[in-house]
mmCIF file of N, CA and C in Angstrom:
data_model
loop_
_atom_site.group_PDB
_atom_site.id
_atom_site.type_symbol
_atom_site.label_atom_id
_atom_site.label_comp_id
_atom_site.label_asym_id
_atom_site.label_seq_id
_atom_site.Cartn_x
_atom_site.Cartn_y
_atom_site.Cartn_z
ATOM 1 N N UNK A 286 69.609 117.309 85.117
ATOM 2 C CA UNK A 286 70.045 116.322 86.091
ATOM 3 C C UNK A 286 71.164 115.473 85.476
ATOM 4 N N UNK A 287 72.175 115.182 86.242
ATOM 5 C CA UNK A 287 73.366 114.477 85.753
ATOM 6 C C UNK A 287 73.012 113.097 85.202
ATOM 7 N N UNK A 288 72.178 112.373 85.904
ATOM 8 C CA UNK A 288 71.826 111.020 85.468
ATOM 9 C C UNK A 288 71.141 111.070 84.105
ATOM 10 N N UNK A 289 70.121 111.904 83.977
ATOM 11 C CA UNK A 289 69.398 111.989 82.708
ATOM 12 C C UNK A 289 70.304 112.444 81.575
ATOM 13 N N UNK A 290 71.137 113.421 81.833
ATOM 14 C CA UNK A 290 72.013 113.959 80.790
ATOM 15 C C UNK A 290 73.072 112.954 80.368
ATOM 16 N N UNK A 291 73.744 112.364 81.315
ATOM 17 C CA UNK A 291 74.875 111.484 81.000
ATOM 18 C C UNK A 291 74.444 110.103 80.531
ATOM 19 N N UNK A 292 73.470 109.517 81.197
ATOM 20 C CA UNK A 292 73.099 108.139 80.890
ATOM 21 C C UNK A 292 72.119 108.014 79.726
ATOM 22 N N UNK A 293 71.717 109.138 79.148
ATOM 23 C CA UNK A 293 70.878 109.098 77.951
ATOM 24 C C UNK A 293 71.711 108.921 76.688
ATOM 25 N N UNK A 294 73.004 108.941 76.813
ATOM 26 C CA UNK A 294 73.889 108.777 75.652
ATOM 27 C C UNK A 294 73.714 107.383 75.059
ATOM 28 N N UNK A 295 74.107 107.243 73.796
ATOM 29 C CA UNK A 295 73.879 105.990 73.074
ATOM 30 C C UNK A 295 74.847 104.873 73.423
ATOM 31 N N UNK A 296 76.084 105.205 73.752
ATOM 32 C CA UNK A 296 77.096 104.171 73.975
ATOM 33 C C UNK A 296 77.739 104.326 75.346
ATOM 34 N N UNK A 297 78.358 103.255 75.799
ATOM 35 C CA UNK A 297 79.074 103.310 77.075
ATOM 36 C C UNK A 297 80.196 104.339 77.017
ATOM 37 N N UNK A 298 80.877 104.412 75.879
ATOM 38 C CA UNK A 298 81.951 105.389 75.730
ATOM 39 C C UNK A 298 81.428 106.816 75.858
ATOM 40 N N UNK A 299 80.266 107.086 75.264
ATOM 41 C CA UNK A 299 79.668 108.420 75.356
ATOM 42 C C UNK A 299 79.201 108.726 76.775
ATOM 43 N N UNK A 300 78.708 107.724 77.470
ATOM 44 C CA UNK A 300 78.289 107.914 78.862
ATOM 45 C C UNK A 300 79.491 108.290 79.719
ATOM 46 N N UNK A 301 80.586 107.551 79.582
ATOM 47 C CA UNK A 301 81.797 107.854 80.352
ATOM 48 C C UNK A 301 82.305 109.252 80.012
ATOM 49 N N UNK A 302 82.326 109.600 78.737
ATOM 50 C CA UNK A 302 82.793 110.932 78.329
ATOM 51 C C UNK A 302 81.912 112.026 78.930
ATOM 52 N N UNK A 303 80.607 111.814 78.944
ATOM 53 C CA UNK A 303 79.693 112.801 79.520
ATOM 54 C C UNK A 303 79.903 112.935 81.022
ATOM 55 N N UNK A 304 80.112 111.814 81.698
ATOM 56 C CA UNK A 304 80.389 111.861 83.139
ATOM 57 C C UNK A 304 81.696 112.597 83.416
ATOM 58 N N UNK A 305 82.716 112.317 82.618
ATOM 59 C CA UNK A 305 84.004 112.997 82.792
ATOM 60 C C UNK A 305 83.870 114.495 82.550
ATOM 61 N N UNK A 306 83.105 114.869 81.547
ATOM 62 C CA UNK A 306 82.919 116.281 81.216
ATOM 63 C C UNK A 306 82.097 117.010 82.268
ATOM 64 N N UNK A 307 81.246 116.280 82.970
ATOM 65 C CA UNK A 307 80.390 116.893 83.982
ATOM 66 C C UNK A 307 81.199 117.544 85.092
ATOM 67 N N UNK A 308 82.201 116.845 85.570
ATOM 68 C CA UNK A 308 83.111 117.431 86.539
ATOM 69 C C UNK A 308 82.700 117.398 87.999
ATOM 70 N N UNK A 309 81.481 116.993 88.330
ATOM 71 C CA UNK A 309 81.153 116.972 89.760
ATOM 72 C C UNK A 309 81.626 115.672 90.409
ATOM 73 N N UNK A 310 81.630 115.657 91.726
ATOM 74 C CA UNK A 310 82.171 114.513 92.467
ATOM 75 C C UNK A 310 81.409 113.226 92.182
ATOM 76 N N UNK A 311 80.089 113.324 92.135
ATOM 77 C CA UNK A 311 79.287 112.126 91.892
ATOM 78 C C UNK A 311 79.634 111.523 90.541
ATOM 79 N N UNK A 312 79.717 112.347 89.518
ATOM 80 C CA UNK A 312 80.050 111.857 88.176
ATOM 81 C C UNK A 312 81.434 111.219 88.167
ATOM 82 N N UNK A 313 82.382 111.837 88.844
ATOM 83 C CA UNK A 313 83.744 111.281 88.912
ATOM 84 C C UNK A 313 83.744 109.924 89.613
ATOM 85 N N UNK A 314 82.922 109.769 90.645
ATOM 86 C CA UNK A 314 82.819 108.479 91.343
ATOM 87 C C UNK A 314 82.262 107.400 90.411
ATOM 88 N N UNK A 315 81.301 107.773 89.574
ATOM 89 C CA UNK A 315 80.718 106.798 88.644
ATOM 90 C C UNK A 315 81.748 106.355 87.609
ATOM 91 N N UNK A 316 82.541 107.300 87.119
ATOM 92 C CA UNK A 316 83.599 106.956 86.160
ATOM 93 C C UNK A 316 84.602 106.019 86.818
ATOM 94 N N UNK A 317 84.998 106.343 88.041
ATOM 95 C CA UNK A 317 85.968 105.494 88.750
ATOM 96 C C UNK A 317 85.415 104.086 88.933
ATOM 97 N N UNK A 318 84.153 103.971 89.275
ATOM 98 C CA UNK A 318 83.529 102.656 89.437
ATOM 99 C C UNK A 318 83.470 101.913 88.107
ATOM 100 N N UNK A 319 83.020 102.580 87.063
ATOM 101 C CA UNK A 319 82.927 101.934 85.747
ATOM 102 C C UNK A 319 84.280 101.439 85.266
ATOM 103 N N UNK A 320 85.321 102.163 85.577
ATOM 104 C CA UNK A 320 86.664 101.774 85.119
ATOM 105 C C UNK A 320 87.187 100.521 85.836
ATOM 106 N N UNK A 321 86.563 100.124 86.932
ATOM 107 C CA UNK A 321 86.972 98.889 87.615
ATOM 108 C C UNK A 321 86.259 97.661 87.042
ATOM 109 N N UNK A 322 85.258 97.879 86.230
ATOM 110 C CA UNK A 322 84.422 96.789 85.717
ATOM 111 C C UNK A 322 84.920 96.299 84.360
ATOM 112 N N UNK A 323 84.552 95.081 84.040
ATOM 113 C CA UNK A 323 84.863 94.515 82.730
ATOM 114 C C UNK A 323 84.220 95.382 81.646
ATOM 115 N N UNK A 324 85.010 95.914 80.713
ATOM 116 C CA UNK A 324 84.426 96.722 79.639
ATOM 117 C C UNK A 324 83.362 95.965 78.844
ATOM 118 N N UNK A 325 83.601 94.693 78.600
ATOM 119 C CA UNK A 325 82.613 93.896 77.877
ATOM 120 C C UNK A 325 81.314 93.813 78.677
ATOM 121 N N UNK A 326 81.422 93.571 79.960
ATOM 122 C CA UNK A 326 80.235 93.446 80.798
ATOM 123 C C UNK A 326 79.491 94.770 80.911
ATOM 124 N N UNK A 327 80.208 95.878 80.961
ATOM 125 C CA UNK A 327 79.562 97.192 80.988
ATOM 126 C C UNK A 327 78.695 97.366 79.742
ATOM 127 N N UNK A 328 79.239 96.996 78.598
ATOM 128 C CA UNK A 328 78.480 97.149 77.353
ATOM 129 C C UNK A 328 77.316 96.164 77.268
ATOM 130 N N UNK A 329 77.514 94.951 77.748
ATOM 131 C CA UNK A 329 76.414 93.983 77.779
ATOM 132 C C UNK A 329 75.298 94.514 78.676
ATOM 133 N N UNK A 330 75.649 95.020 79.846
ATOM 134 C CA UNK A 330 74.645 95.516 80.793
ATOM 135 C C UNK A 330 73.867 96.699 80.220
ATOM 136 N N UNK A 331 74.551 97.595 79.531
ATOM 137 C CA UNK A 331 73.865 98.738 78.931
ATOM 138 C C UNK A 331 72.840 98.265 77.898
ATOM 139 N N UNK A 332 73.246 97.370 77.036
ATOM 140 C CA UNK A 332 72.303 96.846 76.033
ATOM 141 C C UNK A 332 71.170 96.081 76.710
ATOM 142 N N UNK A 333 71.494 95.319 77.735
ATOM 143 C CA UNK A 333 70.499 94.524 78.460
ATOM 144 C C UNK A 333 69.411 95.419 79.052
ATOM 145 N N UNK A 334 69.806 96.485 79.700
ATOM 146 C CA UNK A 334 68.841 97.401 80.311
ATOM 147 C C UNK A 334 67.968 98.044 79.238
ATOM 148 N N UNK A 335 68.590 98.447 78.169
ATOM 149 C CA UNK A 335 67.837 99.135 77.117
ATOM 150 C C UNK A 335 66.886 98.188 76.386
ATOM 151 N N UNK A 336 67.338 96.998 76.073
ATOM 152 C CA UNK A 336 66.457 96.046 75.385
ATOM 153 C C UNK A 336 65.379 95.516 76.320
ATOM 154 N N UNK A 337 65.749 95.260 77.561
ATOM 155 C CA UNK A 337 64.789 94.723 78.515
ATOM 156 C C UNK A 337 63.603 95.637 78.728
ATOM 157 N N UNK A 338 63.846 96.929 78.711
ATOM 158 C CA UNK A 338 62.770 97.895 78.900
ATOM 159 C C UNK A 338 61.763 97.920 77.767
ATOM 160 N N UNK A 339 62.134 97.382 76.626
ATOM 161 C CA UNK A 339 61.248 97.378 75.460
ATOM 162 C C UNK A 339 60.550 96.041 75.249
ATOM 163 N N UNK A 340 60.928 95.031 76.003
ATOM 164 C CA UNK A 340 60.361 93.696 75.796
ATOM 165 C C UNK A 340 58.929 93.633 76.304
ATOM 166 N N UNK A 341 58.129 92.893 75.571
ATOM 167 C CA UNK A 341 56.697 92.843 75.852
ATOM 168 C C UNK A 341 56.341 91.965 77.040
ATOM 169 N N UNK A 342 57.152 90.934 77.314
ATOM 170 C CA UNK A 342 56.751 89.991 78.353
ATOM 171 C C UNK A 342 57.887 89.693 79.329
ATOM 172 N N UNK A 343 57.489 89.231 80.479
ATOM 173 C CA UNK A 343 58.441 88.771 81.488
ATOM 174 C C UNK A 343 59.270 87.615 80.936
ATOM 175 N N UNK A 344 58.622 86.707 80.236
ATOM 176 C CA UNK A 344 59.315 85.545 79.677
ATOM 177 C C UNK A 344 60.407 85.961 78.692
ATOM 178 N N UNK A 345 60.135 86.961 77.873
ATOM 179 C CA UNK A 345 61.160 87.457 76.943
ATOM 180 C C UNK A 345 62.361 88.013 77.708
ATOM 181 N N UNK A 346 62.090 88.750 78.770
ATOM 182 C CA UNK A 346 63.178 89.277 79.597
ATOM 183 C C UNK A 346 63.983 88.153 80.236
ATOM 184 N N UNK A 347 63.301 87.140 80.729
ATOM 185 C CA UNK A 347 64.006 86.027 81.365
ATOM 186 C C UNK A 347 64.844 85.237 80.359
ATOM 187 N N UNK A 348 64.349 85.105 79.138
ATOM 188 C CA UNK A 348 65.152 84.441 78.093
ATOM 189 C C UNK A 348 66.433 85.230 77.824
ATOM 190 N N UNK A 349 66.299 86.547 77.744
ATOM 191 C CA UNK A 349 67.480 87.379 77.528
ATOM 192 C C UNK A 349 68.457 87.231 78.697
ATOM 193 N N UNK A 350 67.957 87.316 79.914
ATOM 194 C CA UNK A 350 68.807 87.177 81.103
ATOM 195 C C UNK A 350 69.528 85.827 81.097
ATOM 196 N N UNK A 351 68.807 84.787 80.761
ATOM 197 C CA UNK A 351 69.372 83.438 80.734
ATOM 198 C C UNK A 351 70.472 83.324 79.683
ATOM 199 N N UNK A 352 70.224 83.864 78.505
ATOM 200 C CA UNK A 352 71.244 83.835 77.438
ATOM 201 C C UNK A 352 72.524 84.531 77.891
ATOM 202 N N UNK A 353 72.355 85.697 78.481
ATOM 203 C CA UNK A 353 73.524 86.460 78.942
ATOM 204 C C UNK A 353 74.258 85.677 80.023
ATOM 205 N N UNK A 354 73.530 85.197 81.013
ATOM 206 C CA UNK A 354 74.161 84.442 82.098
ATOM 207 C C UNK A 354 74.854 83.188 81.610
ATOM 208 N N UNK A 355 74.209 82.460 80.705
ATOM 209 C CA UNK A 355 74.768 81.223 80.134
ATOM 210 C C UNK A 355 76.133 81.501 79.524
ATOM 211 N N UNK A 356 76.191 82.565 78.761
ATOM 212 C CA UNK A 356 77.441 82.873 78.058
ATOM 213 C C UNK A 356 78.455 83.575 78.954
ATOM 214 N N UNK A 357 77.978 84.417 79.846
ATOM 215 C CA UNK A 357 78.903 85.193 80.680
ATOM 216 C C UNK A 357 79.719 84.286 81.597
ATOM 217 N N UNK A 358 79.113 83.259 82.173
ATOM 218 C CA UNK A 358 79.870 82.396 83.093
ATOM 219 C C UNK A 358 80.950 81.594 82.382
ATOM 220 N N UNK A 359 80.896 81.552 81.068
ATOM 221 C CA UNK A 359 81.924 80.863 80.286
ATOM 222 C C UNK A 359 82.967 81.832 79.723
ATOM 223 N N UNK A 360 82.818 83.107 80.011
ATOM 224 C CA UNK A 360 83.688 84.114 79.402
ATOM 225 C C UNK A 360 84.985 84.300 80.187
ATOM 226 N N UNK A 361 85.976 84.792 79.499
ATOM 227 C CA UNK A 361 87.256 85.111 80.142
ATOM 228 C C UNK A 361 87.050 86.075 81.306
ATOM 229 N N UNK A 362 86.282 87.127 81.089
ATOM 230 C CA UNK A 362 86.164 88.155 82.118
ATOM 231 C C UNK A 362 85.468 87.650 83.377
ATOM 232 N N UNK A 363 84.498 86.764 83.243
ATOM 233 C CA UNK A 363 83.869 86.191 84.433
ATOM 234 C C UNK A 363 84.895 85.392 85.232
ATOM 235 N N UNK A 364 85.603 84.521 84.534
ATOM 236 C CA UNK A 364 86.613 83.697 85.210
ATOM 237 C C UNK A 364 87.720 84.557 85.806
ATOM 238 N N UNK A 365 88.099 85.600 85.103
ATOM 239 C CA UNK A 365 89.136 86.503 85.604
ATOM 240 C C UNK A 365 88.647 87.270 86.830
ATOM 241 N N UNK A 366 87.396 87.672 86.831
ATOM 242 C CA UNK A 366 86.832 88.342 88.001
ATOM 243 C C UNK A 366 86.812 87.432 89.219
ATOM 244 N N UNK A 367 86.433 86.176 89.016
ATOM 245 C CA UNK A 367 86.451 85.193 90.108
ATOM 246 C C UNK A 367 87.874 85.018 90.627
ATOM 247 N N UNK A 368 88.817 84.897 89.711
ATOM 248 C CA UNK A 368 90.215 84.746 90.119
ATOM 249 C C UNK A 368 90.673 85.940 90.958
ATOM 250 N N UNK A 369 90.393 87.150 90.468
ATOM 251 C CA UNK A 369 90.898 88.360 91.108
ATOM 252 C C UNK A 369 90.245 88.645 92.461
ATOM 253 N N UNK A 370 88.983 88.288 92.606
ATOM 254 C CA UNK A 370 88.257 88.628 93.835
ATOM 255 C C UNK A 370 88.188 87.471 94.826
ATOM 256 N N UNK A 371 87.999 86.250 94.343
ATOM 257 C CA UNK A 371 87.760 85.118 95.242
ATOM 258 C C UNK A 371 88.984 84.231 95.425
ATOM 259 N N UNK A 372 89.684 83.936 94.353
ATOM 260 C CA UNK A 372 90.791 82.976 94.446
ATOM 261 C C UNK A 372 92.072 83.650 94.928
ATOM 262 N N UNK A 373 92.616 84.548 94.118
ATOM 263 C CA UNK A 373 93.879 85.207 94.483
ATOM 264 C C UNK A 373 93.679 86.406 95.400
ATOM 265 N N UNK A 374 92.486 86.984 95.366
ATOM 266 C CA UNK A 374 92.140 88.145 96.191
ATOM 267 C C UNK A 374 93.083 89.324 95.976
ATOM 268 N N UNK A 375 93.595 89.454 94.758
ATOM 269 C CA UNK A 375 94.453 90.601 94.463
ATOM 270 C C UNK A 375 93.643 91.804 93.962
ATOM 271 N N UNK A 376 92.365 91.588 93.695
ATOM 272 C CA UNK A 376 91.473 92.643 93.208
ATOM 273 C C UNK A 376 92.055 93.400 92.021
ATOM 274 N N UNK A 377 92.753 92.664 91.165
ATOM 275 C CA UNK A 377 93.394 93.267 89.998
ATOM 276 C C UNK A 377 93.103 92.436 88.748
ATOM 277 N N UNK A 378 91.824 92.435 88.324
ATOM 278 C CA UNK A 378 91.482 91.631 87.153
ATOM 279 C C UNK A 378 92.103 92.191 85.884
ATOM 280 N N UNK A 379 92.439 91.304 84.984
ATOM 281 C CA UNK A 379 92.984 91.666 83.673
ATOM 282 C C UNK A 379 91.890 91.401 82.636
ATOM 283 N N UNK A 380 91.085 92.413 82.387
ATOM 284 C CA UNK A 380 89.965 92.260 81.472
ATOM 285 C C UNK A 380 90.460 92.152 80.034
ATOM 286 N N UNK A 381 89.702 91.401 79.234
ATOM 287 C CA UNK A 381 89.999 91.280 77.803
ATOM 288 C C UNK A 381 88.725 91.502 77.010
ATOM 289 N N UNK A 382 88.685 92.544 76.215
ATOM 290 C CA UNK A 382 89.651 93.629 76.122
ATOM 291 C C UNK A 382 89.594 94.525 77.352
ATOM 292 N N UNK A 383 90.604 95.341 77.501
ATOM 293 C CA UNK A 383 90.729 96.150 78.714
ATOM 294 C C UNK A 383 90.112 97.541 78.595
ATOM 295 N N UNK A 384 89.676 97.913 77.398
ATOM 296 C CA UNK A 384 89.107 99.251 77.193
ATOM 297 C C UNK A 384 87.751 99.151 76.502
ATOM 298 N N UNK A 385 86.834 100.022 76.890
ATOM 299 C CA UNK A 385 85.502 100.031 76.281
ATOM 300 C C UNK A 385 85.573 100.114 74.765
ATOM 301 N N UNK A 386 86.428 100.985 74.263
ATOM 302 C CA UNK A 386 86.488 101.209 72.817
ATOM 303 C C UNK A 386 86.999 100.001 72.040
ATOM 304 N N UNK A 387 87.553 99.027 72.736
ATOM 305 C CA UNK A 387 88.043 97.819 72.073
ATOM 306 C C UNK A 387 87.025 96.678 72.063
ATOM 307 N N UNK A 388 85.873 96.898 72.662
ATOM 308 C CA UNK A 388 84.801 95.895 72.663
ATOM 309 C C UNK A 388 83.886 96.201 71.482
ATOM 310 N N UNK A 389 83.779 95.269 70.566
ATOM 311 C CA UNK A 389 82.987 95.499 69.349
ATOM 312 C C UNK A 389 81.506 95.184 69.573
ATOM 313 N N UNK A 390 80.692 95.708 68.685
ATOM 314 C CA UNK A 390 79.263 95.389 68.718
ATOM 315 C C UNK A 390 79.044 93.892 68.533
ATOM 316 N N UNK A 391 79.897 93.261 67.731
ATOM 317 C CA UNK A 391 79.794 91.812 67.512
ATOM 318 C C UNK A 391 80.087 91.041 68.802
ATOM 319 N N UNK A 392 81.066 91.527 69.585
ATOM 320 C CA UNK A 392 81.372 90.895 70.873
ATOM 321 C C UNK A 392 80.140 90.898 71.773
ATOM 322 N N UNK A 393 79.406 91.983 71.754
ATOM 323 C CA UNK A 393 78.230 92.129 72.612
ATOM 324 C C UNK A 393 77.049 91.330 72.059
ATOM 325 N N UNK A 394 76.870 91.358 70.759
ATOM 326 C CA UNK A 394 75.714 90.692 70.138
ATOM 327 C C UNK A 394 75.652 89.210 70.474
ATOM 328 N N UNK A 395 76.799 88.569 70.618
ATOM 329 C CA UNK A 395 76.798 87.116 70.869
ATOM 330 C C UNK A 395 76.086 86.758 72.170
ATOM 331 N N UNK A 396 76.073 87.655 73.138
ATOM 332 C CA UNK A 396 75.412 87.380 74.414
ATOM 333 C C UNK A 396 73.892 87.333 74.289
ATOM 334 N N UNK A 397 73.355 87.912 73.232
ATOM 335 C CA UNK A 397 71.911 88.044 73.071
ATOM 336 C C UNK A 397 71.319 87.058 72.063
ATOM 337 N N UNK A 398 72.156 86.277 71.427
ATOM 338 C CA UNK A 398 71.682 85.324 70.426
ATOM 339 C C UNK A 398 70.983 84.142 71.097
ATOM 340 N N UNK A 399 69.954 83.582 70.445
ATOM 341 C CA UNK A 399 69.277 82.404 70.996
ATOM 342 C C UNK A 399 70.257 81.260 71.244
ATOM 343 N N UNK A 400 69.919 80.416 72.206
ATOM 344 C CA UNK A 400 70.785 79.310 72.613
ATOM 345 C C UNK A 400 70.434 77.981 71.944
ATOM 346 N N UNK A 401 69.541 78.017 70.980
ATOM 347 C CA UNK A 401 69.172 76.769 70.312
ATOM 348 C C UNK A 401 68.527 75.806 71.294
ATOM 349 N N UNK A 402 68.996 74.550 71.340
ATOM 350 C CA UNK A 402 68.364 73.559 72.215
ATOM 351 C C UNK A 402 68.526 73.873 73.709
ATOM 352 N N UNK A 403 69.433 74.763 74.047
ATOM 353 C CA UNK A 403 69.636 75.128 75.454
ATOM 354 C C UNK A 403 68.816 76.347 75.877
ATOM 355 N N UNK A 404 67.986 76.846 74.983
ATOM 356 C CA UNK A 404 67.178 78.034 75.260
ATOM 357 C C UNK A 404 66.245 77.789 76.451
ATOM 358 N N UNK A 405 66.062 78.810 77.259
ATOM 359 C CA UNK A 405 65.132 78.747 78.386
ATOM 360 C C UNK A 405 63.705 78.633 77.858
ATOM 361 N N UNK A 406 62.953 77.713 78.427
ATOM 362 C CA UNK A 406 61.554 77.555 78.031
ATOM 363 C C UNK A 406 60.659 77.661 79.255
ATOM 364 N N UNK A 407 59.405 77.934 78.984
ATOM 365 C CA UNK A 407 58.400 78.063 80.032
ATOM 366 C C UNK A 407 57.236 77.129 79.737
ATOM 367 N N UNK A 408 57.562 75.890 79.411
ATOM 368 C CA UNK A 408 56.526 74.921 79.092
ATOM 369 C C UNK A 408 55.900 75.146 77.729
ATOM 370 N N UNK A 409 56.620 75.904 76.872
ATOM 371 C CA UNK A 409 56.057 76.165 75.538
ATOM 372 C C UNK A 409 56.754 75.391 74.466
#
């Protein structure tokens, strides 16, 4: 199955390469969609899904979601997406970086780090 084969890859770059190599229409549509998205956000989302599936509690998942959201709304790509879709409506965002291969593991890791005093709590 295309989904199992392609999306089981370790990195976003490998997933895109597998979809491109697949050659069917559905896979090509997924590549086209992924190429419209912020490369940084694509990599954050991939890590988020993979880590979230291993977390023991709902609260741990919500802390991760909160950390990502807290940082993402302050990021260049979030603001650029708002500009491109809502403000200017040119639908032509200028992502930074603009390619998956230019987004480092360190760039992604910062979204998952604890927020210190701003960390989400559940009365604990």
